[in-house]
mmCIF file of C-alpha atoms in Angstrom:
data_model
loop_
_atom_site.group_PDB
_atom_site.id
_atom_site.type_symbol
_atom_site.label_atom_id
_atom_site.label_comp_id
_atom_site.label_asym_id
_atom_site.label_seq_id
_atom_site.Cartn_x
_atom_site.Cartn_y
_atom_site.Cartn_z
ATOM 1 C CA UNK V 1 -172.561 9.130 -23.450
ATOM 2 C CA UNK V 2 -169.632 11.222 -24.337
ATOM 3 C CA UNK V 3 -166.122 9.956 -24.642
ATOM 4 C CA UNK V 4 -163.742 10.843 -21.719
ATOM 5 C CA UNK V 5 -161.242 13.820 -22.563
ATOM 6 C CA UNK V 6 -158.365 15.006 -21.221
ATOM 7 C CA UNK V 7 -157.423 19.384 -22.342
ATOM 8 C CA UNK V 8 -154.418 20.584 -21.842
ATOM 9 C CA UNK V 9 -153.978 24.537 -22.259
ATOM 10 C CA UNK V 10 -150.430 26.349 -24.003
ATOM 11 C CA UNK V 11 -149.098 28.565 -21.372
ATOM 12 C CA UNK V 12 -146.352 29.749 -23.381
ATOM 13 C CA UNK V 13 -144.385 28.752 -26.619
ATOM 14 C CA UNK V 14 -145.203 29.083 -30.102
ATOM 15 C CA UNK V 15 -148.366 27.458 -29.604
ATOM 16 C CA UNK V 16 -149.481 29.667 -26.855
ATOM 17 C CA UNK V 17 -153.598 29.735 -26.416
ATOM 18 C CA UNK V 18 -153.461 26.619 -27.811
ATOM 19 C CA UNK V 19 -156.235 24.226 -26.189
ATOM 20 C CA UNK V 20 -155.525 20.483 -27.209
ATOM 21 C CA UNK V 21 -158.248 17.751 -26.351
ATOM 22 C CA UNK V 22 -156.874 13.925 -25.966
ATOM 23 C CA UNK V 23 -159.197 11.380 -26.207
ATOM 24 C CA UNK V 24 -157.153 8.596 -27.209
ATOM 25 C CA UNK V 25 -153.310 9.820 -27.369
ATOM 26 C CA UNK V 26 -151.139 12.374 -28.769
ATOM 27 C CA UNK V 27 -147.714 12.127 -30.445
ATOM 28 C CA UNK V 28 -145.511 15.300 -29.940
ATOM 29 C CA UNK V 29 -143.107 16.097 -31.866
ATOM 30 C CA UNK V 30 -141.849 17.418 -35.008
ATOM 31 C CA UNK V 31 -142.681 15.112 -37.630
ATOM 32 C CA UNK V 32 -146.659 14.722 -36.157
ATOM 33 C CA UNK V 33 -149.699 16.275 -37.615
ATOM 34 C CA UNK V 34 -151.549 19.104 -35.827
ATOM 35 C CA UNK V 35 -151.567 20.111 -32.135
ATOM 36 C CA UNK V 36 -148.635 17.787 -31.717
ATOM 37 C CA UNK V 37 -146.028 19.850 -33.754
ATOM 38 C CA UNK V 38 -146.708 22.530 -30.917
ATOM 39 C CA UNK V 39 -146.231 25.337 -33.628
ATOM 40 C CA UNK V 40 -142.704 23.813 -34.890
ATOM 41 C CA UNK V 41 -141.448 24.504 -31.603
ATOM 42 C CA UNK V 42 -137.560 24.514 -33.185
ATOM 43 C CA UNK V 43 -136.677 22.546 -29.499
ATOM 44 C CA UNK V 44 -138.534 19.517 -29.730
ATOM 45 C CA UNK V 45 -137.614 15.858 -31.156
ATOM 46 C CA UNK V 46 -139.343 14.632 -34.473
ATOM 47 C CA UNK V 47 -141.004 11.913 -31.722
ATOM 48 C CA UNK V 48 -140.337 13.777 -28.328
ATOM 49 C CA UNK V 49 -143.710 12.299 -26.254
ATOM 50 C CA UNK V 50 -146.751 10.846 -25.987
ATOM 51 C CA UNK V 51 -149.410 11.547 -23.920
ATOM 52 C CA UNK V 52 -152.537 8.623 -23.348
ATOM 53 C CA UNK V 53 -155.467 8.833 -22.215
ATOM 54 C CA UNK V 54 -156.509 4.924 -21.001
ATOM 55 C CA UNK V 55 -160.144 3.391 -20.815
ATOM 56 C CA UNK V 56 -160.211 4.231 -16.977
ATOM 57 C CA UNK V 57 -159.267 7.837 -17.813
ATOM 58 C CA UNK V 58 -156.107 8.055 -16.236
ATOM 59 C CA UNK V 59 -153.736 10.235 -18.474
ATOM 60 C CA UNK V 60 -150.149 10.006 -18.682
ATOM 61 C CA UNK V 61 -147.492 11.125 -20.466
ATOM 62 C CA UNK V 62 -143.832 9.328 -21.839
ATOM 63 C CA UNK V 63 -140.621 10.754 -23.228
ATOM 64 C CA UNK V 64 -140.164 8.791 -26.360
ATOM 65 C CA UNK V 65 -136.302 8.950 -26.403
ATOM 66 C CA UNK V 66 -136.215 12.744 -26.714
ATOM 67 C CA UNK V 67 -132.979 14.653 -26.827
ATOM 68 C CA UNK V 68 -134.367 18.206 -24.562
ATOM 69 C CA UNK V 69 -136.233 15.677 -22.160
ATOM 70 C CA UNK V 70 -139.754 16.045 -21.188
ATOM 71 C CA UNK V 71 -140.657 17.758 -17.767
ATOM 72 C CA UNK V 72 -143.595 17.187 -15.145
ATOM 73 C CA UNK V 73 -143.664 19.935 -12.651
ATOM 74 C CA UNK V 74 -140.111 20.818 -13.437
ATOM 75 C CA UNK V 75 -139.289 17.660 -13.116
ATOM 76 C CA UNK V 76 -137.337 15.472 -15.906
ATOM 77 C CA UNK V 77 -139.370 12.095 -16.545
ATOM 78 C CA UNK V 78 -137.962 8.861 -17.114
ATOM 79 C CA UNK V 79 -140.656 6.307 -17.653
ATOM 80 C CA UNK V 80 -144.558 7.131 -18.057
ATOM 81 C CA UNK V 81 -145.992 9.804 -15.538
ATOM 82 C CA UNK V 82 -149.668 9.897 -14.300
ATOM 83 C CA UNK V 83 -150.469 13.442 -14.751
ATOM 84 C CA UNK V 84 -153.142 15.412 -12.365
ATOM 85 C CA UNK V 85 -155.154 18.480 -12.962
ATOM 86 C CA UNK V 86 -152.424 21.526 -12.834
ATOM 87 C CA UNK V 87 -149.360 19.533 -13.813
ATOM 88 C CA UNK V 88 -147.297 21.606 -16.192
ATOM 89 C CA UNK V 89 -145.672 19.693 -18.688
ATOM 90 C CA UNK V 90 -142.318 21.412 -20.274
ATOM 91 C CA UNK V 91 -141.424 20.321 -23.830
ATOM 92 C CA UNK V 92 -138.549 22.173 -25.646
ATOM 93 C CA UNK V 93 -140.024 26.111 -25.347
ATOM 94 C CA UNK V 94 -143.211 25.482 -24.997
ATOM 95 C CA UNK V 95 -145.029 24.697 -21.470
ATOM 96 C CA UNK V 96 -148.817 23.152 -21.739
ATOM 97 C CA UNK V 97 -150.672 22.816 -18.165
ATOM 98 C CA UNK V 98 -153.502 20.121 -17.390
ATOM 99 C CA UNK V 99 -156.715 21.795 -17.536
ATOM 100 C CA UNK V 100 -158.597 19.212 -17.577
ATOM 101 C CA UNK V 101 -159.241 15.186 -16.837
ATOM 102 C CA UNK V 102 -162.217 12.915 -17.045
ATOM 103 C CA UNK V 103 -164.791 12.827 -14.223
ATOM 104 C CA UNK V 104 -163.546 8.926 -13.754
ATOM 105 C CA UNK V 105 -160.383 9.962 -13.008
ATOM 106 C CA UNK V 106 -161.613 13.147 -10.466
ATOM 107 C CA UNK V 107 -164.300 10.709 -8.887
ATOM 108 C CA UNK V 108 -161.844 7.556 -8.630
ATOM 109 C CA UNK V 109 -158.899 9.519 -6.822
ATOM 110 C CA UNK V 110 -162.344 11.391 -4.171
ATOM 111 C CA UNK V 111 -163.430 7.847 -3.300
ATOM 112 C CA UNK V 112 -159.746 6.310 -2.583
ATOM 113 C CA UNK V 113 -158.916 9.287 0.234
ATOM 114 C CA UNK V 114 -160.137 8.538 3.393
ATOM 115 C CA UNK V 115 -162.413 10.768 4.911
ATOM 116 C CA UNK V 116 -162.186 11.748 8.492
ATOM 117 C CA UNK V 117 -164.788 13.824 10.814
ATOM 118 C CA UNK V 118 -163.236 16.695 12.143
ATOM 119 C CA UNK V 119 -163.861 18.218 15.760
ATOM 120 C CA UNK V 120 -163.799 21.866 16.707
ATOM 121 C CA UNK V 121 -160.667 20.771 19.221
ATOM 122 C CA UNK V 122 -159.086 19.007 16.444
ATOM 123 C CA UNK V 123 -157.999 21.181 13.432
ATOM 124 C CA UNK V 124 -157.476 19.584 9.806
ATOM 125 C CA UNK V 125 -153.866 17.821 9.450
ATOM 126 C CA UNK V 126 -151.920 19.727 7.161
ATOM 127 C CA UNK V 127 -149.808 17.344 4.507
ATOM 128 C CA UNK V 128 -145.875 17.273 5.429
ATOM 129 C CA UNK V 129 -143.757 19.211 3.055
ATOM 130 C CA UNK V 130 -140.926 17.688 2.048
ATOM 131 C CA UNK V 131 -138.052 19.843 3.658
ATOM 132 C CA UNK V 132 -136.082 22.027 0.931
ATOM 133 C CA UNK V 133 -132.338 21.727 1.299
ATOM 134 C CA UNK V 134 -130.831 25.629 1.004
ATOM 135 C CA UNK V 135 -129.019 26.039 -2.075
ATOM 136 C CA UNK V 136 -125.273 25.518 -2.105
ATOM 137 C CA UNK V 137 -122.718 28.570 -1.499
ATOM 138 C CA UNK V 138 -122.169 30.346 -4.807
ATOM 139 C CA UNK V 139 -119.352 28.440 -6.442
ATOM 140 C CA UNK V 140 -116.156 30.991 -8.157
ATOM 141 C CA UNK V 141 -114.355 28.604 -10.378
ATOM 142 C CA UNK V 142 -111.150 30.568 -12.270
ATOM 143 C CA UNK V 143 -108.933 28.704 -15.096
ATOM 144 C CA UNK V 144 -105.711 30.655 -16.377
ATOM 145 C CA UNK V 145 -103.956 29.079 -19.183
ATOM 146 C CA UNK V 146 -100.169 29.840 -20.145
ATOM 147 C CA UNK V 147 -100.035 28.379 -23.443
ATOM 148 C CA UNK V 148 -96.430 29.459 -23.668
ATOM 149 C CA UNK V 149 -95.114 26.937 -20.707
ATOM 150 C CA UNK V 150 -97.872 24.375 -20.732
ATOM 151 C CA UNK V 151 -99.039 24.811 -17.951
ATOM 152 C CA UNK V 152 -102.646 25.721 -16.137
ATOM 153 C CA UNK V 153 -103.784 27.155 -12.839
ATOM 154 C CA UNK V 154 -107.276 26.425 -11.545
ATOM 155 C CA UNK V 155 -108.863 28.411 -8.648
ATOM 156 C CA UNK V 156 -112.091 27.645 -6.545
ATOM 157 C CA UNK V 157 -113.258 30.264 -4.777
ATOM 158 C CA UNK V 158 -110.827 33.114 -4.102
ATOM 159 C CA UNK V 159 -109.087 31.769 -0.111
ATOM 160 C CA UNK V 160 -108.432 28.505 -1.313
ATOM 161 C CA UNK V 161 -104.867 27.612 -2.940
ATOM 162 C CA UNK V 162 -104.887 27.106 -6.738
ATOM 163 C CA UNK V 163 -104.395 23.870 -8.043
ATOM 164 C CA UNK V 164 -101.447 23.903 -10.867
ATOM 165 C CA UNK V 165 -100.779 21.472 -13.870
ATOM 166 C CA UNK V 166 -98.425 21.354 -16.446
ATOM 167 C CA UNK V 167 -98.427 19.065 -19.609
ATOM 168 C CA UNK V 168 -95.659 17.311 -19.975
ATOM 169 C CA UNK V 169 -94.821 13.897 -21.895
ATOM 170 C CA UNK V 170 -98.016 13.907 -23.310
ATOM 171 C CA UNK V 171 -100.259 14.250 -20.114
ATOM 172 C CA UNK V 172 -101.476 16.757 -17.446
ATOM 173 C CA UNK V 173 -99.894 16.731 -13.697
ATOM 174 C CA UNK V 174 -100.615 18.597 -11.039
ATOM 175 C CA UNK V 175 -97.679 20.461 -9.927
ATOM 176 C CA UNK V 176 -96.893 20.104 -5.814
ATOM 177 C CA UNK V 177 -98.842 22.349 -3.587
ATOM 178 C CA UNK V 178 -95.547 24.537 -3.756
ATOM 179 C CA UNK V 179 -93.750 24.121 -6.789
ATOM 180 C CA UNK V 180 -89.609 23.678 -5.831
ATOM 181 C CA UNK V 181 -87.652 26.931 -6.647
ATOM 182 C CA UNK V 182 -85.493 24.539 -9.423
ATOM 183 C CA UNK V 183 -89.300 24.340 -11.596
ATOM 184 C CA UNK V 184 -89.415 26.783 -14.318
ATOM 185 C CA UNK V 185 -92.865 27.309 -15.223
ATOM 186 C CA UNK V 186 -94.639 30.671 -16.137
ATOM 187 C CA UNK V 187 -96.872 30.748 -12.820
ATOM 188 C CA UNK V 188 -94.611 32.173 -9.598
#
């Protein structure tokens, strides 16, 4: 019987075509051997990840401390992550997708959804999405500096009143929402 394998496939990077088979584990990172130095990919760690491949063929992946992160799915990971067929994993500039996992792993994850007969009246249940929150209003953030007077003038977004500091006595204040006509200052 053939060991179990995991492939994963470089979508883009250095390394790009690159097909890497894990039967055990791979160490990424810059001061590995092999597929693991991803081409010198200049963006990784010496020790940026590993990815494991355990007796019931379930495959993960760990950031070993790396300074760029590691990403599932454009997500950063902070402990070990199961990975699935398709994930795409994100290391420094190079981005490897899971071709491939044992048939253990395919057959184990089949038997533990339940199965339910479907009717013509009743069509198949479609999985919720989790709602996506619209992106936040464009944010204009302007800083002026008069290095003359010591003093600084900070605008969000162009309707709303500056905020104004000067540095004085060794620290920054923020002026009064209208400074008294007695404050010199270079801002009027």
């Amino acid at each position: 019987m053939a060991q179990a394998a995991a492939r994963l496939q470089v979508v883009a990077g250095k390394a790009v075509g690159l097909s890497i088979l894990i039967e055990d584990e791979l160490i990424i990172g810059r001061s590995t051997e092999g597929a693991g130095r991803l081409a010198d990919d200049d963006e990784i760690s010496r020790l940026h990840a590993r990815v494991s491949l355990d007796a019931g063929g379930f495959c993960a992946i760990e950031d070993l401390g790396s300074t760029n992160g590691t990403f599932v799915n454009g997500l950063r990971i902070s402990s070990s992550h199961v990975l699935a067929e398709g994930d795409t994993i994100e290391i420094g500039q190079t981005t490897l997708v899971v071709r491939e996992l044992p048939s253990a792993v395919t057959d184990a994850t089949t038997e533990l959804r339940p199965q339910r007969q479907l009717t013509p009246e009743q069509p198949p249940a479609r999985e919720a999405q989790p709602a996506r929150e619209p992106p936040p209003p464009a944010l204009s953030l302007q800083v002026e500096v008069d290095f003359v007077h010591c003093e600084a003038r900070v605008s969000l977004n162009e309707a709303v009143e500056p905020a104004k500091f000067s540095f004085r006595d060794g620290s920054w204040r923020m002026f009064p929402s209208r400074p008294s006509n007695d404050e010199e200052g270079g801002f009027a």
